[in-house]
Amino acid sequence: VIRPEPLGPVRQTHAIKVQYAPIVRTIPEEGYLEVKKGEYVDIGCEATGTPTPIVNWKKNGESMALLEHRSRIRFRAEHRLLAGVYECTATNGVGDPMTAAITVIIQDAPVVTTSRSFVHTAIGLRAVLASKLEFAAPPARTAWYRDGKPVRTDDRIIIMVKDNVHQLIFRSVRKSDFGNYTFRAENSLGMADVSFKLTGVPNTASFKVDPSLNKADATSYTLLWEVDSYSNIIEYNLWLRPYYGRPATTESDFITTETPNVWSKIVVPGDSNEGPIHSAAYSVRGLTPSTVYEAVVTSRNRFGWSKPSAVLHFATEPGAGKILLSTSDYTDFTPILEDPEPQQLYNITQAQVFERFNELSNSSRREKISLTSRSMAFLI
């Protein structure tokens, strides 16, 4: 615009700011980072665009709750679970959001697991020992061992791997195959293994609780159980004792430590059924009214004794006898199964099993009793 003298010209300047969708560049550019456990992870997404983009993060598809929007993330790789795919998304309201991903690998020793370490089988059957390689970075070397020596494979004994599940397969089990096996995974950062027992002894029996079949009264109780065994069961050992996790009768003897609180063994005959499922029932008589008992059962076939079952707690009905005031009412007591302490009991005698089992359960019971109220009384 030109104006006449003496006003002079007028100038006006306009700036045009062009908006454009976000552009993202990952740090590192290749979108992949591998560190050892304990080292630091430093990743980022440099986002450009107009207006200035906002960056949000996800890990393995789940949003990360960060205190602020940030383009860089830095943390210490303290655990392998911090590894994964980190995804950043830049948005600025122009065009579509821009997304990029960075894969973070944290190197650590292998991790192996199994869902079943005690594998029951029989001669002539197919058996599988299976372990999952949950994690290994760098990749692990894997192997199967028996009694410390590598397992020799052939047409009958083979190794298969699928979806990180490593299987040692016996197409037709022989008696000589029974024993202890180990699956081992090893890399430059460490080693992990899991142990197996391939055996013909019965699986652990399980008690069945059914009020219509247990037929509890004041002095008797019918116990029911099932066990898996491909060979016929020769006999059962039913172990029984009163549950003395209760206050004593006198102030001077607050905790009951009566000598009868030891396991009594009842031998129950087996059956000629080849299985694999065997059922048994036994009516225990001569019990004390209004008393809680605990029971454990073991099973024997031609290959040996099983591990002890979970402990069953059950109660007899009220009956004749001296009754003291009590805050405990066993009238409606529901049978309870309680797993025993983990033990390695594969190749020891029944006497050794329950000597150890008695020590563990008494020790556990003393801890529980110490928390019992001193105001309680019990039925005798």
XYZ file of C-alpha atoms in Angstrom:
380
model
C 0.000 0.000 0.000
C 1.540 3.299 -1.044
C 0.291 6.402 0.619
C 0.964 9.974 -0.574
C 3.593 12.133 1.087
C 4.296 12.677 3.874
C 2.701 9.435 5.203
C 4.956 6.945 3.442
C 4.395 3.249 2.612
C 2.714 0.682 4.940
C 4.049 -2.875 5.079
C 2.264 -5.932 6.600
C 3.888 -9.364 6.989
C 1.940 -12.670 7.273
C 3.433 -15.939 8.514
C 1.895 -19.244 7.425
C 2.437 -22.181 9.804
C 1.764 -25.471 8.037
C 0.357 -28.205 10.275
C 1.375 -31.781 9.580
C 0.871 -35.185 11.160
C 3.455 -36.647 13.567
C 6.630 -38.336 12.412
C 8.341 -40.739 14.826
C 11.940 -41.929 15.002
C 12.787 -44.642 17.534
C 15.808 -44.716 19.827
C 17.583 -46.969 19.019
C 16.709 -46.547 15.341
C 16.571 -50.286 14.651
C 13.764 -50.669 17.220
C 15.612 -53.404 19.129
C 17.620 -53.304 22.363
C 19.254 -56.163 24.238
C 20.794 -55.688 27.696
C 21.944 -57.934 30.517
C 20.047 -58.155 33.776
C 21.085 -55.250 36.000
C 22.034 -52.921 33.142
C 20.056 -49.825 32.173
C 17.468 -49.645 29.408
C 17.273 -46.317 27.538
C 14.653 -46.138 24.797
C 12.723 -43.331 23.184
C 10.521 -41.999 20.416
C 11.496 -38.639 18.937
C 8.263 -37.215 17.568
C 8.089 -34.178 15.282
C 5.012 -32.463 13.896
C 2.903 -29.338 14.089
C 1.366 -28.856 16.586
C 3.934 -30.534 18.869
C 2.873 -34.187 19.305
C 2.007 -35.815 22.631
C 3.633 -39.232 23.210
C 1.942 -42.127 25.063
C 3.449 -45.539 25.816
C 2.255 -49.130 25.971
C 4.086 -52.303 27.023
C 2.966 -55.558 25.467
C -0.309 -53.897 24.467
C -1.140 -52.441 27.900
C -1.033 -48.728 28.678
C 1.800 -47.557 30.923
C 0.761 -45.280 33.779
C 3.471 -42.619 33.500
C 3.357 -39.416 35.533
C 3.822 -37.293 32.412
C 3.994 -37.562 28.653
C 7.591 -38.241 27.750
C 9.530 -39.203 24.678
C 12.259 -41.137 26.550
C 12.070 -43.988 29.082
C 15.028 -45.107 31.180
C 15.021 -47.861 33.808
C 17.202 -50.549 35.351
C 16.656 -54.067 33.991
C 16.213 -55.705 37.393
C 13.934 -58.519 36.193
C 13.358 -60.368 32.964
C 9.642 -59.493 33.135
C 10.568 -55.889 32.309
C 11.425 -57.109 28.820
C 8.832 -56.876 26.074
C 7.561 -54.718 23.241
C 7.388 -51.031 24.136
C 5.087 -49.120 21.827
C 4.918 -45.325 21.533
C 2.072 -43.406 19.907
C 2.424 -39.744 18.899
C -0.708 -37.626 18.357
C -1.224 -33.938 17.611
C -4.744 -33.780 16.201
C -3.556 -33.662 12.601
C -3.909 -36.768 10.529
C -3.596 -40.221 12.013
C -1.545 -41.008 15.137
C 1.928 -42.374 14.441
C 3.020 -45.554 16.231
C 6.424 -47.197 16.557
C 7.673 -50.173 18.581
C 10.905 -51.059 20.352
C 11.619 -54.644 21.407
C 13.575 -54.899 24.663
C 15.361 -58.152 25.505
C 16.794 -58.648 29.003
C 19.412 -61.366 29.102
C 19.214 -63.703 32.076
C 19.648 -67.322 33.090
C 17.064 -69.823 31.794
C 13.785 -70.548 33.570
C 12.225 -74.015 33.255
C 8.988 -75.390 34.722
C 6.891 -78.529 34.719
C 3.288 -79.250 35.600
C 4.016 -82.842 36.657
C 7.281 -84.105 38.103
C 5.957 -87.454 39.410
C 4.924 -89.515 36.374
C 3.101 -92.787 37.016
C 3.127 -95.376 34.258
C 3.350 -99.124 33.647
C 5.441 -101.493 31.575
C 4.401 -101.390 27.922
C 2.628 -98.041 28.135
C 3.609 -94.714 26.592
C 5.008 -92.140 29.026
C 5.984 -88.502 28.600
C 8.190 -86.255 30.720
C 7.550 -82.625 29.755
C 9.232 -79.371 30.741
C 8.638 -75.862 29.415
C 11.520 -73.515 28.737
C 9.838 -70.348 29.970
C 12.746 -68.033 29.251
C 16.315 -68.032 28.006
C 18.318 -65.075 26.685
C 20.737 -65.694 25.173
C 19.288 -68.973 23.859
C 19.929 -71.999 26.041
C 21.443 -75.373 25.381
C 19.068 -78.078 26.574
C 19.542 -81.724 27.477
C 17.896 -84.636 29.304
C 19.774 -86.617 31.950
C 19.217 -89.771 33.947
C 21.161 -90.109 37.181
C 23.574 -87.420 35.957
C 24.259 -89.012 32.565
C 22.808 -87.885 29.202
C 19.782 -89.894 28.100
C 20.474 -92.070 25.081
C 17.705 -91.794 22.502
C 16.648 -94.339 19.898
C 13.491 -95.399 18.090
C 11.803 -96.135 21.433
C 13.004 -93.141 23.464
C 12.758 -89.847 21.598
C 13.017 -86.115 22.323
C 10.505 -83.654 20.895
C 10.292 -79.848 21.169
C 7.207 -77.798 20.330
C 6.326 -74.258 21.473
C 9.226 -74.329 23.965
C 7.872 -77.530 25.555
C 10.600 -80.168 25.693
C 9.380 -83.760 25.894
C 11.179 -86.987 26.647
C 8.895 -89.668 25.220
C 8.975 -93.378 26.028
C 6.957 -95.128 23.331
C 6.882 -98.376 25.288
C 8.063 -98.262 28.891
C 10.375 -100.950 30.191
C 11.103 -101.680 33.823
C 14.661 -100.455 33.272
C 13.260 -97.004 32.359
C 11.989 -96.354 35.881
C 14.128 -93.839 37.709
C 15.090 -90.193 38.150
C 15.403 -87.820 35.201
C 16.454 -84.190 34.838
C 15.778 -81.614 32.136
C 18.451 -78.922 32.056
C 18.760 -75.601 30.225
C 22.000 -73.601 30.276
C 23.286 -70.376 28.743
C 26.206 -68.038 29.428
C 24.361 -66.437 32.367
C 23.311 -69.520 34.300
C 21.578 -72.868 34.431
C 18.169 -74.207 35.450
C 16.825 -77.718 35.725
C 13.749 -79.626 36.812
C 13.652 -83.187 38.146
C 11.261 -86.001 37.283
C 10.413 -89.389 38.717
C 9.256 -92.028 36.234
C 7.748 -94.785 38.328
C 5.284 -97.604 38.475
C 4.234 -96.912 42.082
C 0.683 -95.575 42.493
C -0.159 -91.911 42.276
C -1.078 -90.143 45.499
C -4.523 -91.219 46.714
C -7.267 -88.647 47.275
C -9.986 -88.811 49.917
C -13.595 -88.353 48.799
C -15.962 -86.332 50.981
C -19.639 -87.251 50.636
C -21.882 -86.954 53.731
C -24.270 -89.574 52.365
C -21.438 -92.118 52.116
C -19.181 -91.121 55.013
C -21.966 -92.152 57.449
C -20.542 -90.393 60.471
C -21.911 -91.202 63.930
C -20.623 -90.918 67.499
C -18.126 -93.791 67.314
C -17.538 -94.557 63.634
C -16.751 -92.909 60.329
C -16.499 -94.321 56.806
C -13.498 -93.120 54.827
C -13.527 -93.203 51.014
C -10.607 -92.691 48.654
C -9.450 -93.183 45.077
C -6.029 -93.774 43.565
C -4.621 -94.075 40.044
C -2.511 -97.151 39.413
C -1.985 -99.154 36.235
C -1.181 -102.189 38.403
C -3.546 -103.718 40.932
C -3.327 -102.353 44.478
C -1.978 -104.931 46.920
C -2.842 -103.025 50.086
C -3.449 -99.635 51.622
C -2.078 -98.248 54.840
C -4.663 -96.040 56.513
C -3.069 -93.835 59.164
C -5.302 -92.286 61.802
C -4.969 -90.230 64.973
C -6.950 -87.734 67.078
C -6.372 -84.121 66.199
C -4.810 -82.586 69.323
C -4.517 -79.055 68.019
C -6.589 -77.804 70.984
C -6.178 -76.383 74.523
C -5.283 -78.724 77.372
C -7.469 -79.455 80.395
C -5.370 -77.690 83.014
C -3.708 -74.321 83.322
C -0.357 -75.943 84.120
C -0.481 -78.041 80.949
C -1.841 -75.477 78.542
C -0.832 -77.260 75.346
C -1.861 -80.898 74.996
C 1.130 -83.173 74.388
C -0.515 -86.504 75.094
C 1.419 -89.573 73.972
C -1.571 -91.112 72.139
C -1.156 -88.352 69.537
C 0.756 -90.655 67.184
C -0.321 -92.317 63.984
C -2.142 -95.649 64.234
C -1.893 -97.844 61.153
C -4.775 -99.850 59.712
C -3.955 -102.241 56.861
C -6.725 -102.307 54.262
C -6.627 -105.060 51.595
C -6.355 -103.981 47.978
C -8.174 -105.367 44.953
C -7.487 -107.362 41.811
C -8.634 -104.572 39.518
C -5.968 -103.539 37.013
C -7.205 -99.956 37.129
C -6.203 -97.384 36.330
C -8.703 -96.019 38.898
C -9.055 -97.883 42.183
C -11.664 -97.026 44.808
C -11.726 -98.129 48.427
C -13.777 -97.577 51.575
C -13.151 -98.402 55.203
C -15.373 -97.896 58.251
C -13.318 -96.944 61.297
C -15.040 -97.999 64.535
C -14.396 -97.429 68.219
C -13.830 -93.701 67.834
C -14.464 -91.123 70.556
C -17.624 -88.997 70.276
C -17.301 -85.292 69.455
C -13.666 -85.633 68.438
C -11.764 -84.374 65.428
C -9.492 -86.912 63.756
C -7.024 -86.725 60.917
C -6.340 -89.440 58.373
C -3.743 -90.170 55.702
C -3.647 -93.059 53.236
C -0.832 -94.640 51.215
C -1.140 -97.301 48.493
C 1.095 -100.181 47.422
C 1.305 -102.034 44.151
C 4.027 -104.388 42.911
C 6.389 -101.463 42.334
C 6.182 -100.010 45.836
C 4.425 -97.481 48.055
C 2.870 -94.202 46.981
C 3.453 -90.851 48.631
C 1.062 -89.958 51.503
C -2.257 -88.399 50.590
C -3.400 -84.985 51.718
C -4.477 -84.979 55.370
C -8.229 -85.368 55.902
C -9.705 -83.797 59.045
C -13.100 -85.170 60.062
C -15.222 -85.274 63.234
C -17.432 -87.819 64.956
C -20.952 -86.954 66.080
C -21.783 -85.988 69.694
C -22.404 -88.868 72.054
C -22.039 -90.052 75.640
C -19.142 -88.626 77.591
C -18.124 -85.811 79.854
C -18.509 -82.459 78.139
C -16.770 -79.276 79.231
C -17.877 -75.797 78.243
C -16.300 -75.025 74.905
C -16.148 -72.331 72.294
C -15.573 -75.049 69.693
C -18.594 -76.827 68.238
C -17.822 -79.932 66.189
C -21.471 -80.779 65.514
C -21.408 -79.307 62.007
C -17.719 -79.893 61.336
C -17.025 -80.199 57.613
C -14.237 -82.595 56.566
C -11.185 -80.662 55.390
C -8.327 -81.794 53.169
C -4.942 -80.302 53.981
C -1.876 -80.901 51.836
C 1.105 -82.340 53.717
C 4.512 -80.709 53.686
C 6.425 -81.341 50.424
C 8.691 -84.331 50.856
C 10.889 -86.620 48.806
C 9.377 -89.954 49.792
C 9.888 -92.105 46.720
C 12.321 -94.741 47.976
C 11.918 -94.979 51.755
C 9.972 -97.303 54.014
C 6.503 -96.616 55.392
C 7.956 -96.307 58.893
C 10.350 -93.620 57.690
C 7.549 -91.862 55.826
C 5.413 -91.416 58.888
C 8.248 -90.801 61.295
C 9.074 -87.789 59.138
C 5.418 -86.957 58.517
C 4.717 -87.072 62.261
C 7.586 -84.663 62.972
C 6.420 -82.194 60.330
C 2.749 -82.218 61.280
C 3.464 -81.948 65.025
C 5.813 -79.040 64.410
C 3.215 -77.306 62.253
C 0.506 -77.996 64.831
C 2.551 -76.517 67.683
C 2.835 -73.303 65.706
C -0.929 -73.224 65.172
C -1.708 -74.058 68.803
C 0.385 -71.153 70.057
C -2.184 -68.823 68.514
C -5.170 -70.519 70.154
C -7.179 -68.532 72.731
C -6.520 -69.571 76.345
C -10.227 -69.228 77.065
C -11.171 -72.276 74.974
C -12.117 -75.654 76.417
C -12.766 -78.935 74.647
C -14.882 -82.079 74.692
C -13.653 -85.276 76.288
